[in-house]
Coordinates of C-alpha atoms and ligand atoms in Angstrom, one line a residue:
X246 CA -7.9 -28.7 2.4
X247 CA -8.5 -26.8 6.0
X248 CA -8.4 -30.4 7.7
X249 CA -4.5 -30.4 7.2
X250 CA -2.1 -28.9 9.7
X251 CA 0.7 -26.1 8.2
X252 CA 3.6 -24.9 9.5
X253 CA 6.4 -22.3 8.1
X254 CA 9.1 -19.7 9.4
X255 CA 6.8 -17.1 9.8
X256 CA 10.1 -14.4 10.4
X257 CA 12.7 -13.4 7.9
X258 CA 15.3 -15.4 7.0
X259 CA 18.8 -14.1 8.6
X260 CA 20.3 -13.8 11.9
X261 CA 17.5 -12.1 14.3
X262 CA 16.5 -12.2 18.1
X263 CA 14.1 -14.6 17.9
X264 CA 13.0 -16.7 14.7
X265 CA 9.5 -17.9 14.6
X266 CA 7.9 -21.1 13.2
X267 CA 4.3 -20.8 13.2
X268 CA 2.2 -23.9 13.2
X269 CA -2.0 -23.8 12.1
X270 CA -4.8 -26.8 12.4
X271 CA -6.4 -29.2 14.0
X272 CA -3.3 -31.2 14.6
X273 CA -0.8 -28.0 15.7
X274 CA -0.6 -28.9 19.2
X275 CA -0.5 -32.6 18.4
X276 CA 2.4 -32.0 15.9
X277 CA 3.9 -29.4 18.2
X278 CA 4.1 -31.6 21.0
X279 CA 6.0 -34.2 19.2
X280 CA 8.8 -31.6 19.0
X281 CA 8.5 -29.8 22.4
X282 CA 9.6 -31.5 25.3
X283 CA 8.6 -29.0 28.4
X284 CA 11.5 -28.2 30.9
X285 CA 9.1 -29.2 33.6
X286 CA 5.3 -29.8 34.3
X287 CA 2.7 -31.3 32.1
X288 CA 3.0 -31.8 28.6
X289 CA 2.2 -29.0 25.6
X290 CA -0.9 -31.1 25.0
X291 CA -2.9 -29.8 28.2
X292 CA -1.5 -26.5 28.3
X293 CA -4.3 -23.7 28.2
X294 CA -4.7 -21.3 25.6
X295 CA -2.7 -18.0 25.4
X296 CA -0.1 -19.7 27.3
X297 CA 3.6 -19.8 27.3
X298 CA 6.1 -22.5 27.7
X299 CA 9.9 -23.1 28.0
X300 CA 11.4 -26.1 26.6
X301 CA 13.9 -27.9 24.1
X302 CA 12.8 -28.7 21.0
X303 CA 14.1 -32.0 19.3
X304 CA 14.3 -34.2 16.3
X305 CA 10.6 -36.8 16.6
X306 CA 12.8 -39.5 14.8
X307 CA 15.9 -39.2 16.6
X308 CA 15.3 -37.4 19.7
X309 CA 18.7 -35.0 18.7
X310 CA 17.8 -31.7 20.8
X311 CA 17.7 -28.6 18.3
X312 CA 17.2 -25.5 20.2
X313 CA 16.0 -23.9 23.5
X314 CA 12.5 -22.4 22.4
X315 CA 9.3 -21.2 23.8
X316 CA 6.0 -22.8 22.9
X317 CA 2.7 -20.2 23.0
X318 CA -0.2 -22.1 22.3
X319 CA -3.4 -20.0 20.7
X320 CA -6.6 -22.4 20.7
X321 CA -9.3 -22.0 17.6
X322 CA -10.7 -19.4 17.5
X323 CA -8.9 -16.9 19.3
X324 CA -5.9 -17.2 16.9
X325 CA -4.5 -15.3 13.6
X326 CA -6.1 -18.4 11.5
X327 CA -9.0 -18.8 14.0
X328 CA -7.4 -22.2 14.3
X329 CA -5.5 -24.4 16.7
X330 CA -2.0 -22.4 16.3
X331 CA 1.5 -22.8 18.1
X332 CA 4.0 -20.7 17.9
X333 CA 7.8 -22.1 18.9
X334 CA 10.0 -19.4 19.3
X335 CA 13.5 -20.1 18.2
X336 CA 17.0 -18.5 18.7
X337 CA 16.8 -16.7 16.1
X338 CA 20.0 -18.4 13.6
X339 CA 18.3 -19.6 10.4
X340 CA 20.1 -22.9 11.1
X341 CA 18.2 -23.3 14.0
X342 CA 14.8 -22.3 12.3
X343 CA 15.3 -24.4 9.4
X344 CA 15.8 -27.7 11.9
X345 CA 12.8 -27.1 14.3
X346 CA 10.8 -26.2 10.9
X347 CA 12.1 -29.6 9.5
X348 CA 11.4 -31.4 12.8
X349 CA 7.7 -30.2 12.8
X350 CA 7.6 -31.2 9.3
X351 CA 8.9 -34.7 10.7
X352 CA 5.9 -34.7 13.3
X353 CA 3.6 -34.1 10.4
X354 CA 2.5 -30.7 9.4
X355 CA 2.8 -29.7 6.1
X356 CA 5.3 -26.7 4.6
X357 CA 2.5 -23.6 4.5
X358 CA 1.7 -21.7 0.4
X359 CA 2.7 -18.2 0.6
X360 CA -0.3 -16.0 2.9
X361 CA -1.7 -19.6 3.8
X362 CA -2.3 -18.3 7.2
X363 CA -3.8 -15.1 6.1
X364 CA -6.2 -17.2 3.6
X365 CA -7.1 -19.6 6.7
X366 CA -8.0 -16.9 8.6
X367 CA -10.0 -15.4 5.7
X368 CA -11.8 -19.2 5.2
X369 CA -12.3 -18.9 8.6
X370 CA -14.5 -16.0 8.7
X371 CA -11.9 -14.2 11.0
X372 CA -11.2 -11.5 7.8
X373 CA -12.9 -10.2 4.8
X374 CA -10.7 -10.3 1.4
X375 CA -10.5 -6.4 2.1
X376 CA -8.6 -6.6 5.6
X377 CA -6.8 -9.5 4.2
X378 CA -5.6 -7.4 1.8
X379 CA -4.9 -4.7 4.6
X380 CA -2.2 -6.9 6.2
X381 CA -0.3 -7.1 2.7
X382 CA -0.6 -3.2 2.7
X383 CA 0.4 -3.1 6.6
X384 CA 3.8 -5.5 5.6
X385 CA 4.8 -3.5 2.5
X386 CA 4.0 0.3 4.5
X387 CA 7.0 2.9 3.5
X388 CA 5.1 5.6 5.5
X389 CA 3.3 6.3 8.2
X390 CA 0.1 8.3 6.0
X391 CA 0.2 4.6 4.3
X392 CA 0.6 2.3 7.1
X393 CA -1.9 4.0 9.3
X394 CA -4.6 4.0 6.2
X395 CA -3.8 0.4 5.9
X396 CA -4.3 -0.5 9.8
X397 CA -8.0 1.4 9.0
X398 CA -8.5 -0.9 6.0
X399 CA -7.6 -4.1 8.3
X400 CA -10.2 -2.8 11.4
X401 CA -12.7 -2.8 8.6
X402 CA -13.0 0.4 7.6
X403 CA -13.5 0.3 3.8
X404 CA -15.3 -3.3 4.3
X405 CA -18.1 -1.2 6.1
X406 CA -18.8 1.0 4.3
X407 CA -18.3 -1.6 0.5
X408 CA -21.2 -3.5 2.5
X409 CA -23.3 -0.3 3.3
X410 CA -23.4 0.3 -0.2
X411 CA -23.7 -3.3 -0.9
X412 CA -26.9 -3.7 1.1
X413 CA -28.5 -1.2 -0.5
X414 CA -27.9 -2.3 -3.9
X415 CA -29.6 -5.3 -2.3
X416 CA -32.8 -3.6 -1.1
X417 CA -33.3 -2.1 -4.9
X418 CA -32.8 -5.5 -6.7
X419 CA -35.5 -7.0 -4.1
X420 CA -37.8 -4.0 -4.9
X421 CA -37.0 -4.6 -8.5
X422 CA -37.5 -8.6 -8.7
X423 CA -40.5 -8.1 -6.1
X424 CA -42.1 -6.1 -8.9
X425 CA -40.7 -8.8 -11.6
X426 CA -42.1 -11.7 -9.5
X427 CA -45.5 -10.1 -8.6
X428 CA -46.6 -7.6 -10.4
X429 CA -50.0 -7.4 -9.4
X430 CA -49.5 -7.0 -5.5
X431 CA -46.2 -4.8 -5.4
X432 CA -46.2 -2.9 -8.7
X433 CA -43.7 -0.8 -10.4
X434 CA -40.8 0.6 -8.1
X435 CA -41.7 3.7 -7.1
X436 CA -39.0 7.0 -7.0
X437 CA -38.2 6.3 -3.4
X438 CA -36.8 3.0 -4.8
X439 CA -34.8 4.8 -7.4
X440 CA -33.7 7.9 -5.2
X441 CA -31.9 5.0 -3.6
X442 CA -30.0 4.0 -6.4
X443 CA -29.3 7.3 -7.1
X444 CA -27.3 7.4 -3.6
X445 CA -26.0 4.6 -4.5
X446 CA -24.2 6.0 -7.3
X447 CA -23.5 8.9 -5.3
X448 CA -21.6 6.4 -2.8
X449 CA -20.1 4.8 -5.5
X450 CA -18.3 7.8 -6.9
X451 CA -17.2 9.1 -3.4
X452 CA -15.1 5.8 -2.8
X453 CA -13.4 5.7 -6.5
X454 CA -12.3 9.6 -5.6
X455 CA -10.2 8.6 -2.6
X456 CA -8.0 6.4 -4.8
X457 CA -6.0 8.7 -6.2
X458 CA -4.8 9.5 -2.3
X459 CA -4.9 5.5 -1.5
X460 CA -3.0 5.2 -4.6
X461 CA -0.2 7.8 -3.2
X462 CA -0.4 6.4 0.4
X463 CA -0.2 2.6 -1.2
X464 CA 2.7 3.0 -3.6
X465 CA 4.3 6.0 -2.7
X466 CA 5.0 9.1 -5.3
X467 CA 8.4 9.5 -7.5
X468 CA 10.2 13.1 -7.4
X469 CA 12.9 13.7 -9.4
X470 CA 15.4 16.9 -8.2
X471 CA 16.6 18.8 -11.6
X472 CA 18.3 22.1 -12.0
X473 CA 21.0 23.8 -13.3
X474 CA 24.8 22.2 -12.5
X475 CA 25.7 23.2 -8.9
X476 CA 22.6 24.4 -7.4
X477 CA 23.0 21.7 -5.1
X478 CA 20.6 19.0 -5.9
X479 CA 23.0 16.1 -4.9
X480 CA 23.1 18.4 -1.4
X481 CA 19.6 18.5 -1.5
X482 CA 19.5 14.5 -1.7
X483 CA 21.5 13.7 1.2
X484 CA 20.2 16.0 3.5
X485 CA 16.8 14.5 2.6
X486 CA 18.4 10.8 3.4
X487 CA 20.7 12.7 6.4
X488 CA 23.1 10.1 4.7
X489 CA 26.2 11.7 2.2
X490 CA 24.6 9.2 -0.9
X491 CA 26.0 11.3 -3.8
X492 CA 29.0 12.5 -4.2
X493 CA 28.8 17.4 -4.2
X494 CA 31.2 19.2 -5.2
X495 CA 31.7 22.6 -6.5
X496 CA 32.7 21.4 -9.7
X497 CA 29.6 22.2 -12.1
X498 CA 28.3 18.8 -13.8
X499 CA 29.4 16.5 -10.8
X500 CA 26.9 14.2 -11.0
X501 CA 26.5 12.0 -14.2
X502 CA 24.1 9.3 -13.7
X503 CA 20.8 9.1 -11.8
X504 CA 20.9 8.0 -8.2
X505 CA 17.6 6.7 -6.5
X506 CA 16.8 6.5 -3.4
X507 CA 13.3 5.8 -1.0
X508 CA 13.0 8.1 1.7
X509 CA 9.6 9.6 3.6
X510 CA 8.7 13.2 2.7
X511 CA 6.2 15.2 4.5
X512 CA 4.7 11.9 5.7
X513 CA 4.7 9.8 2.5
X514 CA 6.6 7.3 0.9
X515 CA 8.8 8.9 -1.9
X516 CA 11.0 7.3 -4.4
X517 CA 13.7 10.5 -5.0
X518 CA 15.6 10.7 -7.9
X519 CA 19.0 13.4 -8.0
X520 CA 20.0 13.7 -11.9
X521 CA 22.3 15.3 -13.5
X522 CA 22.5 19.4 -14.1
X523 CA 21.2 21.1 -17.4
X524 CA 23.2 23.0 -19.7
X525 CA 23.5 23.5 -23.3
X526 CA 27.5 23.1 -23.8
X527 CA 27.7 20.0 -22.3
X528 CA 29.5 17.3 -24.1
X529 CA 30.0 13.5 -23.8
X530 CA 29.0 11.7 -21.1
X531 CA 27.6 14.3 -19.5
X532 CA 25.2 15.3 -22.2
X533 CA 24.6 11.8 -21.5
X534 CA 23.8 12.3 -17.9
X535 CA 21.5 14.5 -19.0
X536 CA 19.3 13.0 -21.5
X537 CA 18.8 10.8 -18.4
X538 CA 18.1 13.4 -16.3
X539 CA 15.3 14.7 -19.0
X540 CA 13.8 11.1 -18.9
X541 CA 13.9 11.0 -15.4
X542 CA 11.6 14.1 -15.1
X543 CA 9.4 13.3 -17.5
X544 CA 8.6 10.2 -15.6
X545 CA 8.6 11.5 -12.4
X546 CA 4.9 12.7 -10.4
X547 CA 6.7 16.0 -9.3
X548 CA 9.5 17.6 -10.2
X549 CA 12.0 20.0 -7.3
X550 CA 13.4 22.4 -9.3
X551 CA 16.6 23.3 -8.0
X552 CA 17.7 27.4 -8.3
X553 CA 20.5 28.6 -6.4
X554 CA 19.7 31.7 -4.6
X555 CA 23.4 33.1 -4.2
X556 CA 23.4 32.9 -8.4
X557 CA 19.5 34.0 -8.3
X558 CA 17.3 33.1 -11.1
X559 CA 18.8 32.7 -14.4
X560 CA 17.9 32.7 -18.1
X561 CA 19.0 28.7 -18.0
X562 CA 16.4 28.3 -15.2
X563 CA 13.7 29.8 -16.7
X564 CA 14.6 27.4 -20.0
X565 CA 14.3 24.2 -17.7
X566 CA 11.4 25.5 -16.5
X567 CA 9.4 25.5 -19.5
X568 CA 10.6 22.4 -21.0
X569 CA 9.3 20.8 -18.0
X570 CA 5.7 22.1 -19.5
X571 CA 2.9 21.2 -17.3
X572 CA 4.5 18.9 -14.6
X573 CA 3.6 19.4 -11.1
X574 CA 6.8 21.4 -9.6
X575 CA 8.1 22.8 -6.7
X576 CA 10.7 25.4 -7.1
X577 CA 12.9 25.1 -4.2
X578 CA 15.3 28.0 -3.6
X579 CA 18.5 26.9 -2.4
X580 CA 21.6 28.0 -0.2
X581 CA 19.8 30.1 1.9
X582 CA 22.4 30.5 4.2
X583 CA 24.7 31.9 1.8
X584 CA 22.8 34.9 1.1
X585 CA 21.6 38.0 3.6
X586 CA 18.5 38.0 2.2
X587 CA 16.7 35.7 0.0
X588 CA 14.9 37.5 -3.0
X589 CA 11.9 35.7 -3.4
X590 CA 9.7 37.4 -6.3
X591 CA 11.9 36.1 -9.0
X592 CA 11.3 32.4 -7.4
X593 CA 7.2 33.3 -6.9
X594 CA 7.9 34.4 -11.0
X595 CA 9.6 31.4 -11.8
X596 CA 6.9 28.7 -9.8
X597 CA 3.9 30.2 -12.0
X598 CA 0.9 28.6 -9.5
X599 CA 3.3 26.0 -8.7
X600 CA 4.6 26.6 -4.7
X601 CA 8.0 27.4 -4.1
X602 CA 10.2 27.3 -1.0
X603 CA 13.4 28.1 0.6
X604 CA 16.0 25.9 1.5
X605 CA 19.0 25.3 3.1
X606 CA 20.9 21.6 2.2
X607 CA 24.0 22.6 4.5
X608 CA 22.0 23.6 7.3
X609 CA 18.6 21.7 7.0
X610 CA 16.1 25.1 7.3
X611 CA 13.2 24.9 5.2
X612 CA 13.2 21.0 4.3
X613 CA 10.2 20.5 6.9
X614 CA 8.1 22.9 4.4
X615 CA 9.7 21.3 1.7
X616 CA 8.0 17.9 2.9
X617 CA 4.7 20.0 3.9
X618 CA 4.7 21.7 0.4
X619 CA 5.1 18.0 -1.6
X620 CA 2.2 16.8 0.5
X621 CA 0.0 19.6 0.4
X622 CA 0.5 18.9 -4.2
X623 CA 0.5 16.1 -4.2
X624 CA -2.5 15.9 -1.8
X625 CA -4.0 18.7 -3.5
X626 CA -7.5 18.6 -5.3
X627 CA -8.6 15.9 -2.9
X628 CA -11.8 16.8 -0.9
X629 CA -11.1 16.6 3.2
X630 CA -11.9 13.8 4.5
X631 CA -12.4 12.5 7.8
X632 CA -9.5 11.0 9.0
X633 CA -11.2 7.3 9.7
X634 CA -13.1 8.1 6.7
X635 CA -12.1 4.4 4.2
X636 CA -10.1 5.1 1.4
X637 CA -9.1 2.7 -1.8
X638 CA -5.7 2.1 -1.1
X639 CA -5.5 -1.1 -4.1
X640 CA -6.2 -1.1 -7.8
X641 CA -8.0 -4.6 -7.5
X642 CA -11.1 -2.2 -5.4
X643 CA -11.1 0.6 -7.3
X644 CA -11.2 -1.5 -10.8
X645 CA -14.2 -3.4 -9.1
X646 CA -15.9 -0.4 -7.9
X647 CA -15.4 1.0 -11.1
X648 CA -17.2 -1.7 -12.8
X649 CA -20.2 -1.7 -9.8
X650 CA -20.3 2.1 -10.8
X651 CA -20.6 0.9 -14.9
X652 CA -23.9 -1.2 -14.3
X653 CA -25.6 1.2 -11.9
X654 CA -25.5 4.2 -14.3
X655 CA -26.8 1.6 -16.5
X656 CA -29.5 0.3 -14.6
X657 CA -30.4 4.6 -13.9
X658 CA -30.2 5.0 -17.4
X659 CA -32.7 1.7 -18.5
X660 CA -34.9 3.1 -15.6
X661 CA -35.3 6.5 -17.1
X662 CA -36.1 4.7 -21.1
X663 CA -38.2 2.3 -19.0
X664 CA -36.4 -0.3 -20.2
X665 CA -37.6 -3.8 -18.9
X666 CA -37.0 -4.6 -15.3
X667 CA -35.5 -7.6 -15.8
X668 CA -33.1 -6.1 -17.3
X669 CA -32.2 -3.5 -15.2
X670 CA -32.3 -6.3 -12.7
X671 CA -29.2 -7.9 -14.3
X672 CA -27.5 -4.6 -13.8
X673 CA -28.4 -4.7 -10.8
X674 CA -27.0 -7.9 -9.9
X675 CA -24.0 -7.1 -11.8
X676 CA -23.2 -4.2 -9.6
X677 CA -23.7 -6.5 -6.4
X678 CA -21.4 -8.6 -7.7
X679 CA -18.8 -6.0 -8.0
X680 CA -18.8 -4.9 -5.0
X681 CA -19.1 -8.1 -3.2
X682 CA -15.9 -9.2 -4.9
X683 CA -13.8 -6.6 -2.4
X684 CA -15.0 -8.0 0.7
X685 CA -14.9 -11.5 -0.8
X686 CA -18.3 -12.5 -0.7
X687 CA -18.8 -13.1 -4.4
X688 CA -14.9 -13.7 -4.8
X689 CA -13.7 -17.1 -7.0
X690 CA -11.2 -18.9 -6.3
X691 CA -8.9 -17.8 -8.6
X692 CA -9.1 -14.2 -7.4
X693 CA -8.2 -15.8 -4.2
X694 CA -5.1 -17.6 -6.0
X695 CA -3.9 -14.2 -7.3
X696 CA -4.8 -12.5 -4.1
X697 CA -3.0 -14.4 -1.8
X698 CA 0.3 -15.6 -3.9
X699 CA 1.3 -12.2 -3.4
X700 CA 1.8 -12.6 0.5
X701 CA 5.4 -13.8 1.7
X702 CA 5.7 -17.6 3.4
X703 CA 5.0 -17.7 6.7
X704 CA 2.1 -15.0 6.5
Ligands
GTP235 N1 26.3 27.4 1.3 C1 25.7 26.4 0.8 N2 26.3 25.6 -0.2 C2 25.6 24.6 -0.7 C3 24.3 24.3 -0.3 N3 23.9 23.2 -1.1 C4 25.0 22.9 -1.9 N4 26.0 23.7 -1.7 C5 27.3 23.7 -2.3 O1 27.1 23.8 -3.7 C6 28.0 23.1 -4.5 C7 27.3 22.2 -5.4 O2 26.5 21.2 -4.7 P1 26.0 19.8 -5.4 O3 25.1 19.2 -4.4 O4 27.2 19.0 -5.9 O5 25.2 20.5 -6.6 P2 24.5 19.7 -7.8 O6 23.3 20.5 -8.2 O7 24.2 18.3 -7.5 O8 25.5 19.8 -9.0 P3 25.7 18.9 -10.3 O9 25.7 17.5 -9.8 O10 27.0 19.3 -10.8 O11 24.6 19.2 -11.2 C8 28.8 22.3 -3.5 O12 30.1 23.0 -3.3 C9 28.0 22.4 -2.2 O13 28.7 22.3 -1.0 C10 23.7 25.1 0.7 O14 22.5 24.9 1.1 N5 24.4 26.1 1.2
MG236 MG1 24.9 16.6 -8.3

């Protein structure tokens, strides 16, 4: 399957500055020079690696020129795939992209599977499935906590330290089947042997707690802004998005639906939902509006509740407050500019142990601790970490880790009953298994299938 030579639009589709068609295999700059036809000197065949050159690129059947491009040549290994790659760059027009991509077709390449590249370059040796995995994390990245945890994962952060614990699951399943195999000359693991897996376990646990964190950073957190009518949580909204989204007025129960919108806060990726404001008497479709509101609280990581400080805190308040029962909130004191002092013990009342703040929507004060306060929750109950320290930013790690974790306690626990140690070596091996699955080294192929579908073409 690797002896084949691929090609795709590896940019998006649309009008851009450039559009890129990448080509990856043995044949690239055989194929790619049966498009390319250098303005001058020799042809793309000799030209060195890591070069550039300018030229016209044409139809192989008809010789019909297609576009002015440039042709960078990468020789295997140093390339993305670890291949032969060239890379024609292309005026950017999908017009244009499509025909070069259709000419290269022509010349004999073969349309690339979604993340082909990215699984060549695993093949190749030039990635684990772990920083493979990174580069899907890097492309999807609505913040900068998530993309710079992602750029970690794909300089081999978390595959370090998966194959630190990995080896020395290794080093107690030889001690174990050593024992197994000869039992006269090695004899029973000793407790060194199983203070090792205890560490092991130790490690284990360490990596699955960073996912709730990696989970955050991957996928971002939803926040839903609810309060009484008028308090000025569609205000709140656009100043967040510095964009006039929803429509404020001083008409109490202006909004009636729920408006979403993705925006960063305090550094993460946040998908913010404005609803519309509680009260009892309301009627129609705005008792409507707020059964959805209700429902978009309850599904919400964190909810902003929204008091007006020129009203101060009200009975109603308190009465959202509770229904909201134990979900993580931040009550965010509004209109700060409209009052000569903001009373902030009724707020401190209202927020329990939750934090509170003090905003202005009209003139932005306040919404940098806003951001800092959302963090600092949602953040919260993590233990500091290093900042290179590897966290689990996908599910498909922590489940395996998860499952490596499962078979260790069991092989601890068949140690301690003094179970037979060929059983505890299956544990054993069942946990290596686990764990090699993340960096790819016990991975089948139709984890790799499932893995790599999930890349866009031309990746
Ligand atoms: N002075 C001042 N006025 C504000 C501030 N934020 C909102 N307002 C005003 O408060 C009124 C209500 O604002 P909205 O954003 O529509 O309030 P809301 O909570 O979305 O109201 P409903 O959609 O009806 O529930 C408008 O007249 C806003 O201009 C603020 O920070 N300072
Ligand atoms: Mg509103």
């Amino acid at each position: 399957m690797l002896e084949d030579t691929i090609a795709a639009i590896s940019t998006p589709l649309g009008e851009g500055g450039i559009g890129i068609i990448r080509i990856s295999g043995p044949e690239a700059v055989k194929v790619a020079s049966k498009v390319f036809k250098p303005k001058r000197g020799a042809p793309l065949e000799g030209t060195a690696s890591h070069r550039v050159r300018l030229g016209l690129a044409l139809d192989p059947k008809t010789g019909e020129v297609l576009d002015e491009v440039l042709a960078l040549v990468m020789r295997a290994p140093r390339s993305y795939t670890a291949e032969d790659v060239v890379e024609l760059h292309c005026h950017g027009g999908p017009l244009a992209c499509a025909r070069v991509l259709e000419a290269v077709l022509k010349a004999g390449a073969r349309l690339a599977e979604p993340g082909e590249f990215t699984r060549r370059a695993y093949l190749n040796g030039r990635l684990d499935l772990a920083q493979a995995e990174a580069v899907l994390n890097i492309i999807r990245a609505r913040s900068r906590a998530g993309l710079s945890a992602a750029v970690r994962q794909l300089e081999g952060s978390l595959s370090r330290r998966v194959r630190e614990i990995k080896d020395a699951i290794v080093g107690v399943l030889a001690a174990v089947e050593a024992s197994i195999d000869f039992p006269e000359e090695v004899g029973e693991p000793g407790t060194e042997v199983r203070e090792r897996l205890g560490k092991v376990r130790e490690d284990l646990k360490g990596l699955l707690a960073t996912w709730e964190e990696g989970k955050i950073l991957s996928q971002g957190i939803r926040i839903a802004l609810v309060g009484r009518p008028n308090v000025g949580k569609s205000s709140l909204l656009n100043a967040l998005l510095k964009e006039e989204r929803a429509i404020v007025s001083d008409i109490p129960g202006t909004t009636r639906d729920t408006i979403k919108e993705t925006l960063q806060l305090g550094g993460l990726a946040c998908e913010l939902v404005d609803t519309a404001g509680w009260r009892e008497a309301a009627e129609g479709l705005e008792r409507m509006g707020i059964a959805r509101s209700r429902e978009a609280a309850l599904a919400a990581d964190l909810v902003l509740l929204v008091v007006d400080l020129t009203v101060g805190v009200t009975k109603e308040d308190r009465e959202i407050r509770e229904s909201l029962k134990d979900k993580p909130l931040v009550v965010v004191g509004n209109k700060v500019d409209a009052v000569a002092r903001a009373e902030v013990e009724p707020l401190k009342d209202l927020a329990g142990s939750w934090p509170w703040v003090v905003v202005s929507a009209k003139t932005g004060a306040g919404l940098e601790e806003l951001g800092s306060k959302v963090r600092g929750l949602v953040l919260s109950g993590q233990a500091l970490r290093a900042p290179d320290e590897p966290l689990l930013l996908r599910e498909r790690h922590k489940v395996a880790l998860e499952r490596a974790l499962e078979h260790v306690e069991d092989a601890l626990a068949g140690w301690s009953e003094g179970l037979p140690w060929d059983l505890i070596s299956i544990d054993l091996r069942g946990a290596w298994e686990a764990v090699g699955e993340i960096t790819g080294e016990t991975a089948q192929d139709e984890l790799l299938d499932r893995i790599f579908s999930e890349f866009c073409l031309g990746k």
